[in-house]
Each structure stands twice: as structure tokens, then as C-alpha cells.
């Protein structure tokens, strides 16, 4: 079955960087994109950006431009999200999700299990 | 700055029907925004319920339905069950990026 498995929880200090991985299985990795979505404690979902696993094209949320980089490794069907210059308000659960595209629309399915990133001094 | 609006909370009785909405701070939601809906229970990843306005994701019970009502996208739960108590998020596609609503906390009691 289609599955996205993310890397484990991370604890980082302010100013550091974090790189979260998302390993895909059960489908042709390069036929879909991967979006990243985060959720701060007790808050809603926030779209961060997406990457095409076909050609590596990316589009990032404006508020994260310059701090976030999304990449893929097609040899291992893995997507990565790196966030730099971490601040306390980057503390969140980070999700990857496969981007589905059809004639009638685009949506996210399935989702990874989430990776908790804690930023604390 | 595009803001997607949802009711912060809603309650429904078991067996009842509830409609959650997803609007825009300015303008109307249409099918062109490809609204999709996700259900999330505490500590779990979101689960896809509805995409492309009204298409149920695989395995989603038919008591969940999506539509456009007036100038908003809507998620209707008909015959609510106890395990429908969750947070529900809509998201709209803006052509090159997505914006999530703030979510609706649904209580079934």
C-alpha cells in the first residue's frame, strides 16, 4: 500500500538547522509531488511548500522563503525538508503528504506519521 | 493575505447532521479552488476525507459529503457517530500554493 514514513523526533537549539526525511513506498515516486505541512502545538495546519519528485521543481510558502529547502532522492524514494535558522516558533509536528493531481483537482493523500521538531535552548 | 475561514467549533448529537463550512475572507469559494477536507484526531496525522469539492477518498463512509453551499465549501456529516469527534480542516488551492483553514473542532454529544 502507499505509505510515507518519516524520520524521528528532533530537538534543536535556536539558530540550528533540521532536516526531516519522508520515505515513500507503494507507488512510483517520480510520478507525484510531496508537500510539507506543519502544525504547532495546539494549532492548525500550515502549508510549507511542495516539491515535484519528477523534476525537483519547488514552491515554498512566502513566510518560509530563504529558510526552507525541499529536496528529493529518487534513488531511495525519499523526500527531505530542511529548515534553517530555527526559532522557538518553529516547534511543531512536520508532516509530509503526497500531492495528488487529477483533472478535477489537487489534494494531499496519504500523509506521513509526522515528525516532532522541538526548538529549545 | 488570503485567509480561509472555518467555524472554530461545532457540536452535533449522535445520529444528527452537521455542516461545516470553509470560506474566504474576501471572495467566494468555488470548485476552482479544489477544496479538500481532512479529519484529524489528537496525536494522529490528518486523514483525507474529501477532495475536489465532493469526491470521497477511498474508504471514507458515505455519511461524509462535500459540496459548495452559497459562497463556501461545505462538509456535511449525516448520521454523526461518536468517532466522528475530531478536528476538521479544509484547504484551498490558490493556483500555486495552498491555504488551510483554522480547523473546526467537532464535538459529538
Short mmCIF file of C-alpha atoms in Angstrom, two decimals:
data_model
loop_
_atom_site.label_atom_id
_atom_site.label_comp_id
_atom_site.label_asym_id
_atom_site.label_seq_id
_atom_site.Cartn_x
_atom_site.Cartn_y
_atom_site.Cartn_z
CA UNK A 1 0.00 0.00 0.00
CA UNK A 2 1.04 3.60 -0.44
CA UNK A 3 2.95 4.76 2.61
CA UNK A 4 5.08 7.67 3.73
CA UNK A 5 7.39 7.04 6.68
CA UNK A 6 9.10 9.99 8.32
CA UNK A 7 12.23 10.27 10.40
CA UNK A 8 12.18 10.50 14.17
CA UNK A 9 11.76 13.39 16.57
CA UNK A 10 14.43 16.07 16.76
CA UNK A 11 15.47 18.58 19.42
CA UNK A 12 17.38 21.58 18.16
CA UNK A 13 18.74 24.80 19.59
CA UNK A 14 17.67 28.18 18.26
CA UNK A 15 19.66 29.10 15.17
CA UNK A 16 20.34 25.49 14.21
CA UNK A 17 19.01 23.58 11.21
CA UNK A 18 16.89 20.45 10.97
CA UNK A 19 16.41 18.03 8.09
CA UNK A 20 13.38 15.75 8.12
CA UNK A 21 13.05 12.79 5.77
CA UNK A 22 9.99 11.17 4.25
CA UNK A 23 10.43 7.75 2.64
CA UNK A 24 7.79 6.74 0.13
CA UNK A 25 6.75 3.23 -0.81
CA UNK A 26 3.98 1.51 -2.74
CA UNK A 27 3.95 3.82 -5.75
CA UNK A 28 6.16 5.33 -8.44
CA UNK A 29 7.89 8.09 -6.52
CA UNK A 30 8.64 10.30 -9.51
CA UNK A 31 5.01 10.39 -10.64
CA UNK A 32 3.91 12.59 -7.73
CA UNK A 33 4.97 15.56 -5.70
CA UNK A 34 5.47 15.81 -1.97
CA UNK A 35 4.06 18.62 0.12
CA UNK A 36 5.15 19.55 3.62
CA UNK A 37 2.71 20.77 6.24
CA UNK A 38 3.42 21.69 9.85
CA UNK A 39 1.33 22.00 12.98
CA UNK A 40 2.46 23.96 16.01
CA UNK A 41 1.29 22.64 19.40
CA UNK A 42 -2.44 23.15 19.76
CA UNK A 43 -2.64 24.98 16.44
CA UNK A 44 -3.91 24.30 12.94
CA UNK A 45 -2.21 23.04 9.83
CA UNK A 46 0.15 25.27 7.85
CA UNK A 47 1.26 24.53 4.28
CA UNK A 48 5.02 24.94 3.91
CA UNK A 49 5.67 24.08 0.28
CA UNK A 50 5.94 21.29 -2.19
CA UNK A 51 8.43 19.62 -4.48
CA UNK A 52 7.94 17.72 -7.69
CA UNK A 53 9.67 14.36 -7.43
CA UNK A 54 9.66 14.27 -11.22
CA UNK A 55 11.86 17.30 -11.88
CA UNK A 56 12.68 18.81 -8.49
CA UNK A 57 10.66 21.97 -9.03
CA UNK A 58 9.69 23.59 -5.76
CA UNK A 59 7.29 26.19 -4.46
CA UNK A 60 7.61 27.46 -0.89
CA UNK A 61 5.28 29.38 1.35
CA UNK A 62 6.24 33.02 1.27
CA UNK A 63 6.84 33.26 5.03
CA UNK A 64 9.44 30.48 4.85
CA UNK A 65 11.27 31.64 1.71
CA UNK A 66 15.00 31.71 2.36
CA UNK A 67 14.85 29.36 5.36
CA UNK A 68 13.40 26.19 3.85
CA UNK A 69 14.75 23.81 1.22
CA UNK A 70 12.93 20.75 -0.09
CA UNK A 71 14.77 18.06 -2.00
CA UNK A 72 14.27 14.52 -3.17
CA UNK A 73 16.47 11.49 -3.68
CA UNK A 74 14.84 9.43 -6.39
CA UNK A 75 17.26 6.54 -5.87
CA UNK A 76 15.76 5.93 -2.42
CA UNK A 77 12.27 7.42 -2.99
CA UNK A 78 12.86 9.85 -0.17
CA UNK A 79 11.91 13.49 0.20
CA UNK A 80 13.65 15.88 2.56
CA UNK A 81 12.71 19.15 4.18
CA UNK A 82 15.45 21.29 5.70
CA UNK A 83 14.59 24.30 7.84
CA UNK A 84 17.37 26.67 8.88
CA UNK A 85 17.81 29.40 11.47
CA UNK A 86 15.34 27.67 13.74
CA UNK A 87 13.29 29.72 16.20
CA UNK A 88 11.11 28.67 19.07
CA UNK A 89 8.00 29.20 16.98
CA UNK A 90 9.24 26.53 14.54
CA UNK A 91 8.44 23.97 17.22
CA UNK A 92 5.83 21.81 15.53
CA UNK A 93 4.93 18.45 14.10
CA UNK A 94 6.06 18.35 10.49
CA UNK A 95 4.10 16.20 8.03
CA UNK A 96 4.87 15.14 4.50
CA UNK A 97 2.00 14.28 2.19
CA UNK A 98 1.83 13.04 -1.35
CA UNK A 99 0.38 15.56 -3.73
CA UNK A 100 -2.30 14.06 -5.90
CA UNK A 101 -3.26 15.70 -9.18
CA UNK A 102 -6.21 14.84 -11.37
CA UNK A 103 -8.31 16.59 -13.96
CA UNK A 104 -10.73 17.59 -11.23
CA UNK A 105 -8.23 18.91 -8.76
CA UNK A 106 -5.26 18.51 -6.48
CA UNK A 107 -5.10 17.27 -2.89
CA UNK A 108 -2.91 15.57 -0.28
CA UNK A 109 -3.03 11.81 0.24
CA UNK A 110 -1.66 9.94 2.06
CA UNK A 111 0.14 11.66 4.91
CA UNK A 112 3.24 10.64 6.79
CA UNK A 113 3.01 9.95 10.50
CA UNK A 114 4.60 13.27 11.42
CA UNK A 115 7.93 14.31 12.94
CA UNK A 116 8.07 16.42 16.09
CA UNK A 117 10.73 19.12 15.94
CA UNK A 118 11.35 20.92 19.20
CA UNK A 119 13.39 24.11 19.23
CA UNK A 120 14.65 24.93 22.69
CA UNK A 121 17.75 26.36 24.29
CA UNK B 1 -3.05 37.81 2.69
CA UNK B 2 -5.58 35.09 1.95
CA UNK B 3 -7.47 33.84 4.98
CA UNK B 4 -9.57 30.68 4.86
CA UNK B 5 -12.30 30.69 7.46
CA UNK B 6 -13.85 27.80 9.36
CA UNK B 7 -16.08 27.64 12.41
CA UNK B 8 -13.81 27.17 15.44
CA UNK B 9 -16.14 24.65 16.99
CA UNK B 10 -19.38 22.82 16.40
CA UNK B 11 -21.37 20.22 18.23
CA UNK B 12 -23.77 17.58 16.97
CA UNK B 13 -25.88 14.93 18.61
CA UNK B 14 -25.23 11.29 17.78
CA UNK B 15 -27.22 10.45 14.68
CA UNK B 16 -27.60 14.08 13.78
CA UNK B 17 -26.46 16.04 10.75
CA UNK B 18 -23.90 18.81 10.78
CA UNK B 19 -22.47 21.02 8.04
CA UNK B 20 -19.05 22.58 8.45
CA UNK B 21 -18.08 25.39 6.13
CA UNK B 22 -14.92 26.75 4.53
CA UNK B 23 -14.93 30.31 3.30
CA UNK B 24 -12.63 33.07 2.12
CA UNK B 25 -12.03 36.33 3.95
CA UNK B 26 -12.72 38.04 0.67
CA UNK B 27 -14.48 36.41 -2.20
CA UNK B 28 -16.32 33.18 -2.78
CA UNK B 29 -15.10 29.62 -2.75
CA UNK B 30 -15.74 27.78 -5.99
CA UNK B 31 -14.77 24.40 -7.36
CA UNK B 32 -11.79 26.11 -8.97
CA UNK B 33 -10.15 26.21 -5.55
CA UNK B 34 -10.33 22.39 -5.44
CA UNK B 35 -11.44 22.34 -1.79
CA UNK B 36 -10.42 19.28 0.15
CA UNK B 37 -11.20 18.19 3.71
CA UNK B 38 -9.12 16.36 6.29
CA UNK B 39 -10.02 14.77 9.61
CA UNK B 40 -7.55 14.75 12.48
CA UNK B 41 -7.82 13.15 15.89
CA UNK B 42 -5.41 14.09 18.70
CA UNK B 43 -1.90 12.77 18.17
CA UNK B 44 -2.66 11.44 14.71
CA UNK B 45 -1.81 12.54 11.21
CA UNK B 46 -4.58 14.05 9.12
CA UNK B 47 -6.76 11.69 7.12
CA UNK B 48 -8.12 12.65 3.73
CA UNK B 49 -11.91 12.74 3.62
CA UNK B 50 -13.00 14.72 0.58
CA UNK B 51 -11.13 16.12 -2.42
CA UNK B 52 -12.08 18.11 -5.50
CA UNK B 53 -15.04 19.58 -3.61
CA UNK B 54 -17.16 16.43 -3.38
CA UNK B 55 -15.17 13.25 -4.06
CA UNK B 56 -14.82 10.89 -1.10
CA UNK B 57 -11.38 9.44 -0.54
CA UNK B 58 -11.03 5.67 -0.57
CA UNK B 59 -12.58 4.04 2.48
CA UNK B 60 -14.43 7.13 3.68
CA UNK B 61 -18.00 6.34 4.76
CA UNK B 62 -20.75 7.84 2.65
CA UNK B 63 -22.10 9.77 5.63
CA UNK B 64 -19.39 12.31 4.72
CA UNK B 65 -20.15 14.51 1.74
CA UNK B 66 -18.74 17.68 0.25
CA UNK B 67 -20.33 20.47 -1.69
CA UNK B 68 -20.40 24.18 -2.43
CA UNK B 69 -23.08 25.94 -0.38
CA UNK B 70 -23.56 29.54 -1.36
CA UNK B 71 -20.12 31.08 -1.37
CA UNK B 72 -18.41 28.45 0.75
CA UNK B 73 -17.23 24.88 0.54
CA UNK B 74 -19.06 22.58 2.90
CA UNK B 75 -18.53 19.26 4.61
CA UNK B 76 -21.71 17.53 5.75
CA UNK B 77 -21.80 14.61 8.14
CA UNK B 78 -25.12 12.79 8.06
CA UNK B 79 -25.80 10.43 10.95
CA UNK B 80 -22.88 11.53 13.10
CA UNK B 81 -21.16 8.89 15.17
CA UNK B 82 -19.10 9.17 18.32
CA UNK B 83 -15.85 8.54 16.48
CA UNK B 84 -16.52 11.49 14.20
CA UNK B 85 -15.46 13.68 17.11
CA UNK B 86 -12.31 15.21 15.60
CA UNK B 87 -10.76 18.32 14.16
CA UNK B 88 -11.69 19.01 10.56
CA UNK B 89 -9.57 21.10 8.21
CA UNK B 90 -10.30 22.41 4.77
CA UNK B 91 -7.65 23.59 2.37
CA UNK B 92 -7.96 25.65 -0.79
CA UNK B 93 -5.61 25.63 -3.74
CA UNK B 94 -4.67 29.14 -4.84
CA UNK B 95 -3.08 28.20 -8.14
CA UNK B 96 0.46 27.76 -6.90
CA UNK B 97 0.09 27.38 -3.17
CA UNK B 98 -2.40 26.13 -0.60
CA UNK B 99 -4.04 27.78 2.37
CA UNK B 100 -5.54 25.80 5.24
CA UNK B 101 -8.46 26.94 7.28
CA UNK B 102 -8.04 27.20 11.00
CA UNK B 103 -9.95 23.98 11.58
CA UNK B 104 -13.24 23.10 13.25
CA UNK B 105 -13.35 21.10 16.45
CA UNK B 106 -16.42 18.86 16.23
CA UNK B 107 -17.93 17.50 19.40
CA UNK B 108 -20.44 14.66 19.25
CA UNK B 109 -22.64 14.66 22.33
#
